[in-house]
Amino acid sequence: MLPPPRHAPSPSMSLRIASALTVAVLAVTGCTDGTGTAKAAGPDDAAAGSPGSGAAAPTPDPAVWEECGTGLDCATVEVPLEYTDPDGERIALAVTRHRATDPDRRIGSLFINPGGPGVPATGTVESIDADTGEGPYSAEVLARFDVVGVDPRGVGLSGAVRCLTDEQRAEQAAEDRDPGVPGGKPFAELLADARTWTEGCLDHQDAEFLASLSTDNVARDLDQVRAALGEDRITFYGASYGTVVGPMYATLFPDRVRRMVIDGPVDTELWQNDALRLLDDVARSNEETLDAWFATCREEGVAVCPFGDGAPEDAFDALITELEAAPLEVPPVEGLTPGGTLDGATALEAVRAAAGAPVLWPALTSGLLAAQQGEGTGLHVIAALVPVAPFGGPFATLQEPHTGVRCVDWPELDDLAEHHAAAEEIAERGERLGSRAAYSALTCALWPVENEDRVTRELTGAGAPPILVVGGRLDNVSPHHWAEAMAQRLEGAVLLTREGVGHTAYGSGGECVDTAVDAALIDGVLPADGTVCEAPPATTRPQAPQP
């Protein structure tokens, strides 16, 4: 059995991270400024512990809570390593709950998954401050629910996957990537990196544990925690990768769903069957959000967005070329960046992150202006504080659990010709942000374990209550057509669209979205299918320096 997890601070929701980044950038810069068809369910799909399986899931011991913060309780719940062997080895999952602030009106438990994969749910729950209104959930949701975060197996305090040593991480962060080369470096070096990564994964944890990280096991784990909490049904809110966990749970355990909202959805058909097409869609979405920043900068005019004097694309391309030829030295800033150099490749990673979050648009403008003047700290801070990215990143601290989950969930990717073809397609488009996307699934081509019983059935949530699907019109990670596909695939689902840019919408997409999500979670009342919510206005105006 893995050792019981210890509770510690973890990254919070993306909006809080983005807000912190904005303040940080201003403080240090001082600027004024695959398709495919879902396979039929196979005999291994009904693994032990799921409805229709030949073996009953074990009954977990009741959760034993210990107070671990204001309004917070922490517990450890043990679950089977493999549900095909329910009486075999067990692993420990970290669980944190924020108690309902109005116990007399408490509905039950709201299980949350903030995504990644790799983002610890316990950290998201710990970020809640009901007294000040800080955190990702509304006051009414906090009043009516115990908000429950379970770190999925292999994530956070539930045995986080580790594949690199600290020295190897530092070496990768300091690598000289070339944005003009697919993947950033010659293919032979990329393949060697993938081999180092996968061998390191086996050095740090058992093969059986790595093979167990699949989303279907995560869903079964949630049901074990549900039982340990004494709940008959759960309410669920999932964001990003959490929108794979939610439909998986609703498909395996439809009668145990009270209400469900998925926000910034992943197309589960692509996730299960065509990972390279899925990543290509993400690359295109990255480019669309950067184009939206350029368009807004031009529309707002030089008086608001001075970068490029009305031609931001030309100025941007020139700056990336200049940074790649003559990188800027960046000193370390405690808690913000380890320092190093800002070259073209690192600047592009910062831009990828900031362009997808409107709250960071002013910081992006400030960082670009500062870099033109020879000060690279602002953009370096953004790149350094992104915890997980779809195509990796120089400092992404959650990339190892992220990769571990992806590789066991996705179909076999061992045909290198497919990776070459996907990289060539990206390169031919000539996108500004495309380099890192090329070969970004190469590690999975060498993944050292096989998930022999992964669920391949279509995730329809049949039998569960209607699910609210919230999709953003311009989402840098989850393109809107994924939301449309999910709303069609999930039986009885309703699609709500948030206009504007951003990944996920609840808590950042405006009152229209927040009201609809609260109504769905609390009362089970869904908006009309196809409802569109206008987004709060976004600006590229750089903020004044802090006094």
XYZ file of C-alpha atoms in Angstrom:
547
model
C 0.000 0.000 0.000
C 1.199 3.502 -0.735
C 1.898 5.656 2.311
C -0.983 7.849 3.506
C -0.852 11.296 1.911
C 0.039 14.412 3.870
C -1.946 17.558 3.257
C -0.072 20.582 1.947
C -0.807 23.663 -0.137
C -1.574 22.943 -3.803
C -2.232 25.098 -6.886
C -5.719 26.601 -6.987
C -8.091 27.224 -9.850
C -6.859 28.879 -13.021
C -8.627 32.179 -12.357
C -6.821 32.628 -9.055
C -3.526 31.721 -10.703
C -4.204 34.162 -13.516
C -5.060 36.955 -11.104
C -1.879 36.334 -9.123
C 0.150 36.329 -12.309
C -1.265 39.674 -13.351
C -0.221 41.279 -10.092
C 3.183 39.594 -10.255
C 3.915 40.731 -13.788
C 2.981 44.308 -12.994
C 5.113 44.262 -9.884
C 8.259 43.091 -11.634
C 7.932 44.897 -14.962
C 6.682 48.321 -13.890
C 5.237 48.831 -17.365
C 2.991 51.804 -17.916
C 1.631 50.919 -20.362
C -8.047 12.188 -34.018
C -11.322 11.637 -35.399
C -12.440 7.998 -35.117
C -15.438 6.098 -33.961
C -15.910 5.085 -30.365
C -15.477 1.359 -30.046
C -18.181 -0.890 -28.747
C -17.834 -1.836 -25.107
C -15.483 -4.749 -24.674
C -15.593 -7.469 -22.036
C -13.062 -5.617 -19.886
C -15.139 -2.428 -19.773
C -17.290 -3.742 -16.947
C -14.394 -3.987 -14.551
C -15.024 -4.940 -10.969
C -16.895 -2.311 -9.051
C -18.844 -0.845 -11.955
C -22.457 -1.644 -12.789
C -22.808 -4.873 -14.676
C -19.469 -6.274 -13.552
C -19.076 -9.750 -12.273
C -17.572 -8.688 -8.934
C -18.919 -6.283 -6.374
C -16.892 -3.263 -5.401
C -15.605 -3.397 -1.841
C -17.376 -1.378 0.803
C -14.964 1.291 2.025
C -14.600 2.224 5.658
C -16.402 5.436 6.630
C -14.220 8.515 6.168
C -12.552 9.711 9.367
C -12.299 13.480 9.168
C -9.756 15.712 10.838
C -10.114 19.484 10.827
C -7.346 20.939 8.648
C -8.267 24.600 8.184
C -11.087 27.082 8.471
C -14.201 25.193 7.451
C -12.037 22.355 6.138
C -11.775 18.669 6.970
C -9.238 16.195 5.597
C -9.343 12.431 5.329
C -7.702 9.499 3.603
C -9.805 6.876 1.827
C -8.281 3.587 0.759
C -9.395 2.043 -2.546
C -8.341 -0.982 -4.600
C -5.295 -0.542 -6.803
C -7.204 -2.513 -9.448
C -10.944 -3.051 -9.351
C -10.498 -6.357 -11.190
C -8.849 -7.464 -7.931
C -11.059 -5.735 -5.352
C -9.540 -7.605 -2.424
C -5.948 -7.015 -3.508
C -3.521 -4.175 -2.929
C -4.996 -0.862 -1.828
C -3.858 2.726 -2.328
C -4.589 5.893 -0.370
C -6.495 8.861 -1.762
C -6.371 12.342 -0.241
C -9.785 13.943 0.333
C -10.526 17.478 1.515
C -13.958 18.957 2.080
C -15.187 22.472 2.738
C -18.175 22.129 5.004
C -21.464 23.702 3.918
C -21.714 27.162 5.464
C -25.480 26.761 6.040
C -25.819 23.232 7.435
C -29.584 23.543 7.861
C -29.968 23.948 4.103
C -27.265 21.477 3.125
C -28.121 19.415 0.030
C -25.197 16.996 0.066
C -21.676 16.713 -1.334
C -20.473 18.550 -4.432
C -17.551 16.586 -5.862
C -15.203 18.702 -7.953
C -12.388 17.969 -10.380
C -10.443 21.060 -11.547
C -8.779 19.323 -14.483
C -5.280 19.001 -15.818
C -5.094 16.061 -15.639
C -2.763 16.631 -12.760
C -4.321 19.546 -10.856
C -4.948 18.517 -7.224
C -8.595 18.867 -6.240
C -7.635 19.192 -2.573
C -5.767 22.396 -3.377
C -8.821 23.822 -5.108
C -10.946 23.142 -2.033
C -8.268 24.650 0.192
C -8.426 27.852 -1.871
C -11.992 28.519 -0.704
C -12.402 31.414 1.718
C -16.104 31.728 2.449
C -15.608 34.766 4.696
C -14.060 36.907 1.957
C -15.807 35.325 -1.023
C -12.488 34.165 -2.445
C -12.409 30.895 -4.337
C -13.973 29.296 -7.384
C -17.536 28.725 -6.101
C -20.411 31.039 -5.297
C -21.587 31.821 -1.770
C -24.854 29.954 -2.382
C -23.042 26.831 -3.592
C -20.820 26.980 -0.506
C -23.885 27.367 1.684
C -25.712 24.358 0.237
C -22.933 21.817 -0.333
C -19.970 20.233 1.286
C -17.450 20.847 -1.502
C -15.356 17.692 -1.783
C -12.018 17.447 -3.575
C -10.418 14.061 -4.184
C -6.887 14.056 -5.568
C -7.081 11.404 -8.292
C -4.649 8.531 -8.029
C -1.250 9.667 -9.272
C -2.081 13.333 -8.649
C -1.242 15.700 -5.816
C -1.374 14.055 -2.404
C -2.603 10.739 -3.832
C 0.833 9.514 -4.861
C 1.750 12.135 -7.464
C 3.532 10.605 -10.445
C 7.196 11.489 -10.663
C 9.412 10.723 -13.643
C 12.317 13.162 -13.413
C 14.805 14.094 -10.732
C 15.113 17.688 -9.615
C 18.323 17.932 -11.622
C 16.636 16.601 -14.762
C 13.770 19.056 -14.341
C 16.235 21.932 -14.026
C 18.093 20.766 -17.126
C 14.900 20.602 -19.169
C 13.838 24.051 -17.973
C 17.175 25.479 -19.111
C 17.141 23.801 -22.536
C 17.588 25.925 -25.618
C 14.468 25.232 -27.681
C 14.199 26.456 -31.258
C 10.673 27.650 -32.145
C 11.510 27.090 -35.803
C 11.938 23.323 -35.307
C 8.937 21.002 -34.752
C 9.019 20.029 -31.100
C 11.749 22.595 -30.455
C 14.729 20.316 -31.082
C 15.855 17.520 -33.438
C 13.635 14.443 -33.389
C 16.406 12.165 -32.113
C 16.779 14.374 -29.048
C 13.016 14.434 -28.481
C 12.949 10.646 -28.621
C 15.846 10.422 -26.160
C 13.964 12.779 -23.803
C 10.867 10.582 -24.022
C 12.964 7.509 -23.191
C 14.542 9.251 -20.192
C 11.085 10.305 -19.034
C 9.492 6.865 -19.272
C 12.440 5.070 -17.682
C 12.294 7.584 -14.855
C 8.620 6.880 -14.299
C 9.420 3.230 -13.618
C 12.303 4.243 -11.357
C 9.984 6.275 -9.134
C 6.834 4.114 -8.921
C 5.554 0.612 -9.562
C 4.433 -0.364 -13.041
C 1.140 -1.623 -11.612
C 0.429 1.796 -10.140
C 1.237 3.581 -13.408
C -1.074 1.215 -15.288
C -3.924 1.984 -12.883
C -4.125 5.762 -13.477
C -6.976 5.581 -15.998
C -10.024 7.803 -15.794
C -12.343 4.817 -15.366
C -10.440 3.960 -12.174
C -10.671 7.609 -11.098
C -14.458 7.420 -11.544
C -14.624 4.205 -9.521
C -12.490 5.863 -6.860
C -14.995 8.721 -6.652
C -17.740 6.202 -6.064
C -15.722 4.653 -3.266
C -15.327 8.077 -1.671
C -19.065 8.698 -2.129
C -19.747 5.512 -0.168
C -17.168 6.424 2.486
C -19.002 9.740 2.955
C -22.331 7.961 3.347
C -23.894 9.686 0.328
C -26.407 7.924 -1.936
C -25.762 10.318 -4.830
C -23.296 13.076 -5.634
C -23.467 16.408 -7.365
C -20.468 16.926 -9.654
C -18.716 19.908 -11.230
C -15.830 19.128 -13.562
C -13.619 21.549 -15.484
C -11.292 20.712 -18.401
C -10.070 17.111 -17.838
C -12.743 16.942 -15.131
C -15.181 16.821 -18.046
C -13.785 13.382 -18.882
C -14.111 12.229 -15.278
C -17.730 13.433 -15.018
C -19.121 11.661 -18.106
C -17.164 8.532 -17.165
C -18.799 8.554 -13.732
C -22.229 9.267 -15.209
C -21.803 6.368 -17.641
C -20.568 3.862 -15.054
C -22.797 5.031 -12.183
C -25.784 6.904 -13.686
C -28.082 6.226 -10.732
C -25.578 7.804 -8.345
C -25.593 11.211 -10.040
C -27.802 13.877 -8.528
C -26.738 16.749 -10.827
C -23.727 17.388 -13.033
C -22.082 20.343 -14.793
C -19.081 20.027 -17.100
C -17.223 23.202 -18.028
C -14.671 23.602 -20.827
C -15.362 20.060 -22.035
C -12.960 17.652 -23.655
C -14.338 15.682 -26.597
C -14.340 12.242 -24.968
C -14.513 10.454 -28.319
C -11.202 12.039 -29.321
C -9.759 11.489 -25.845
C -10.545 7.787 -26.023
C -9.713 7.118 -29.667
C -7.667 9.818 -31.441
C -5.195 11.632 -29.201
C -3.184 13.177 -32.024
C -6.274 14.772 -33.537
C -7.243 15.986 -30.069
C -3.858 17.687 -29.615
C -4.066 19.193 -33.083
C -7.412 20.746 -32.145
C -5.796 22.244 -29.035
C -2.959 23.684 -31.121
C -5.456 25.372 -33.434
C -7.340 26.783 -30.429
C -4.121 28.202 -28.974
C -3.576 30.077 -32.207
C -7.153 31.373 -32.295
C -6.884 32.936 -28.838
C -3.590 34.636 -29.767
C -5.290 35.965 -32.906
C -8.081 37.299 -30.680
C -5.509 39.194 -28.594
C -3.995 40.687 -31.767
C -7.439 41.682 -33.059
C -8.418 43.303 -29.766
C -5.101 45.185 -29.583
C -5.694 46.608 -33.061
C -9.340 47.429 -32.359
C -8.576 49.213 -29.084
C -5.979 51.335 -30.851
C -2.524 52.570 -29.978
C -3.798 54.774 -27.164
C -4.933 51.635 -25.323
C -2.595 48.970 -26.724
C 0.687 50.614 -27.728
C 2.459 47.350 -28.575
C 3.306 47.398 -32.269
C 1.944 50.885 -32.961
C -1.168 49.427 -34.570
C 0.566 46.407 -36.151
C 0.938 43.990 -33.197
C 1.488 40.887 -35.346
C 4.529 42.383 -37.078
C 5.957 43.654 -33.798
C 5.362 40.269 -32.174
C 7.135 38.327 -34.914
C 10.060 40.730 -34.822
C 10.311 40.452 -31.025
C 10.317 36.637 -31.035
C 13.035 36.636 -33.699
C 15.079 39.132 -31.690
C 14.684 37.186 -28.436
C 15.714 33.963 -30.123
C 18.835 35.638 -31.549
C 19.709 37.542 -28.349
C 17.930 36.163 -25.246
C 17.386 38.417 -22.260
C 18.888 37.518 -18.904
C 16.237 37.315 -16.188
C 17.230 37.409 -12.497
C 15.420 35.098 -10.066
C 12.414 36.546 -8.273
C 11.471 34.620 -5.135
C 8.158 32.850 -5.493
C 7.724 33.983 -9.087
C 10.526 32.752 -11.326
C 13.804 30.884 -10.902
C 15.323 33.242 -13.431
C 17.321 32.269 -16.480
C 16.938 33.543 -20.016
C 13.967 34.713 -22.008
C 14.446 33.464 -25.543
C 11.891 33.219 -28.327
C 10.721 29.751 -27.302
C 10.113 30.688 -23.657
C 8.366 33.897 -24.690
C 6.023 31.872 -26.892
C 5.110 29.643 -23.927
C 4.258 32.722 -21.866
C 2.183 34.117 -24.711
C 0.352 30.788 -25.151
C -0.724 30.883 -21.510
C -1.590 34.578 -21.312
C -3.465 34.815 -24.605
C -5.891 32.148 -23.402
C -6.846 34.022 -20.212
C -8.390 37.487 -20.685
C -7.519 38.402 -17.110
C -3.881 38.113 -18.220
C -4.198 40.195 -21.384
C -3.006 43.405 -19.667
C -0.033 41.478 -18.247
C 0.714 40.115 -21.711
C 0.784 43.623 -23.155
C 3.018 44.787 -20.314
C 5.362 41.850 -20.752
C 5.697 42.334 -24.499
C 6.366 46.052 -24.116
C 8.955 45.388 -21.422
C 10.690 42.731 -23.536
C 10.994 45.244 -26.380
C 12.840 47.470 -23.911
C 15.191 44.685 -22.816
C 13.347 43.581 -19.651
C 12.219 39.946 -19.804
C 11.032 39.311 -16.256
C 7.323 39.806 -16.940
C 7.059 37.160 -19.642
C 9.399 34.844 -17.735
C 7.114 35.019 -14.684
C 4.115 33.960 -16.765
C 5.999 31.011 -18.267
C 7.359 29.953 -14.868
C 4.028 29.947 -13.016
C 2.001 27.827 -15.443
C 1.649 24.510 -13.541
C 0.473 22.312 -16.422
C 0.233 22.809 -20.180
C -1.155 20.646 -22.993
C 2.209 20.621 -24.769
C 4.501 20.724 -21.777
C 6.446 23.798 -20.843
C 9.810 24.737 -19.403
C 8.647 24.951 -15.793
C 5.331 23.025 -15.731
C 5.408 21.402 -12.297
C 2.400 19.116 -12.813
C 3.465 17.728 -16.189
C 4.454 14.296 -14.883
C 1.055 13.302 -13.438
C -0.549 14.990 -16.452
C 1.411 12.769 -18.824
C 0.889 9.647 -16.745
C -2.889 9.922 -16.894
C -2.934 10.790 -20.593
C -0.749 7.868 -21.615
C -2.803 5.206 -19.843
C -6.084 6.678 -21.082
C -5.133 7.113 -24.713
C -4.968 4.338 -27.321
C -1.588 3.012 -28.430
C 0.638 5.697 -29.951
C 3.695 3.599 -30.752
C 3.631 4.229 -34.516
C 6.216 6.983 -34.932
C 5.046 7.621 -38.495
C 1.786 8.955 -37.065
C 3.694 11.421 -34.879
C 5.750 12.559 -37.883
C 2.610 13.083 -39.962
C 0.919 15.073 -37.195
C 4.021 17.249 -36.728
C 4.240 17.904 -40.470
C 0.598 18.999 -40.555
C 1.222 21.482 -37.743
C 4.386 22.791 -39.371
C 2.662 23.305 -42.714
C 0.130 25.629 -41.101
C 2.937 27.983 -40.084
C 1.331 28.924 -36.772
C 3.194 31.097 -34.280
C 2.537 28.721 -31.376
C 2.676 25.430 -33.266
C 6.249 24.328 -32.556
C 5.710 22.999 -29.047
C 2.560 21.139 -30.137
C 4.556 18.987 -32.564
C 5.562 15.632 -31.079
C 3.903 16.526 -27.773
C 2.526 12.970 -27.374
C 5.863 11.303 -28.087
C 6.312 10.197 -24.477
C 3.166 8.093 -24.804
C 4.754 6.274 -27.770
C 7.282 4.825 -25.310
C 4.996 4.525 -22.289
C 6.299 1.545 -20.301
C 2.990 0.059 -19.110
C -0.242 -0.972 -20.779
C -3.747 -0.306 -19.552
C -5.300 -3.567 -20.633
C -8.855 -2.897 -19.481
C -9.414 0.781 -20.257
C -13.010 1.725 -20.911
C -13.633 2.270 -24.618
C -17.410 2.431 -24.671
C -18.997 5.711 -25.703
C -19.550 7.938 -22.690
C -23.210 8.910 -22.976
C -24.263 9.191 -19.328
C -27.383 7.226 -20.226
C -29.686 7.001 -17.213
C -28.175 9.975 -15.395
C -30.032 13.291 -15.040
C -29.487 15.797 -17.884
C -26.005 17.317 -17.759
C -25.234 21.012 -18.300
C -22.362 21.441 -20.794
C -20.678 24.857 -20.656
C -18.469 25.703 -23.637
C -16.506 28.832 -24.459
C -16.658 30.314 -27.927
C -12.863 30.836 -27.922
C -11.280 28.387 -25.510
C -7.532 27.914 -25.877
C -7.693 24.322 -24.592
C -11.221 23.076 -25.349
C -12.512 24.342 -28.706
C -16.214 25.074 -28.905
C -16.945 22.222 -31.290
C -15.901 19.850 -28.499
C -18.675 21.291 -26.331
C -21.118 20.846 -29.184
C -20.031 17.226 -29.616
C -20.346 16.542 -25.895
C -23.828 18.036 -25.717
C -24.896 15.754 -28.548
C -23.223 12.669 -27.084
C -24.521 12.981 -23.519
C -28.141 11.909 -23.389
C -30.453 14.817 -22.571
C -27.575 17.288 -22.167
C -28.015 21.040 -22.560
C -25.371 23.316 -24.109
C -24.634 26.758 -22.697
C -22.145 28.890 -24.649
C -20.034 31.665 -23.190
C -18.900 34.232 -25.723
C -15.339 35.510 -25.672
C -11.967 34.032 -24.739
C -11.061 31.778 -21.833
C -10.716 28.188 -20.674
C -13.763 27.262 -18.566
C -16.412 29.826 -17.701
C -17.816 29.356 -14.187
C -16.434 32.068 -11.928
C -14.888 33.993 -14.804
C -17.490 34.103 -17.589
C -19.903 36.567 -16.000
C -23.159 36.530 -14.060
C -25.105 34.810 -16.822
C -22.890 31.712 -16.667
C -22.589 31.706 -12.886
C -26.344 31.936 -12.387
C -26.979 29.083 -14.798
C -24.361 26.814 -13.216
C -25.633 27.530 -9.690
C -29.210 26.782 -10.738
C -28.146 23.505 -12.323
C -26.116 22.368 -9.313
C -28.518 23.509 -6.603
C -31.984 23.104 -8.087
C -31.429 20.983 -11.184
C -32.868 23.752 -13.345
C -31.172 23.971 -16.744
C -31.227 26.848 -19.229
C -32.738 26.385 -22.663
C -30.463 24.356 -24.911
C -28.322 26.688 -27.000
C -28.396 29.575 -24.530
C -25.591 32.088 -25.138
C -24.040 34.251 -22.417
C -22.115 37.407 -23.207
C -18.676 37.571 -21.598
C -17.297 40.442 -19.532
C -15.297 42.778 -21.791
C -11.607 42.009 -22.184
C -8.925 44.622 -22.718
C -5.301 44.587 -23.753
C -4.642 47.873 -21.917
C -1.542 47.490 -19.747
C -2.187 48.468 -16.160
C -0.289 51.261 -14.467
C 2.639 50.210 -12.278
C 1.845 49.472 -8.652
C 2.786 52.231 -6.211
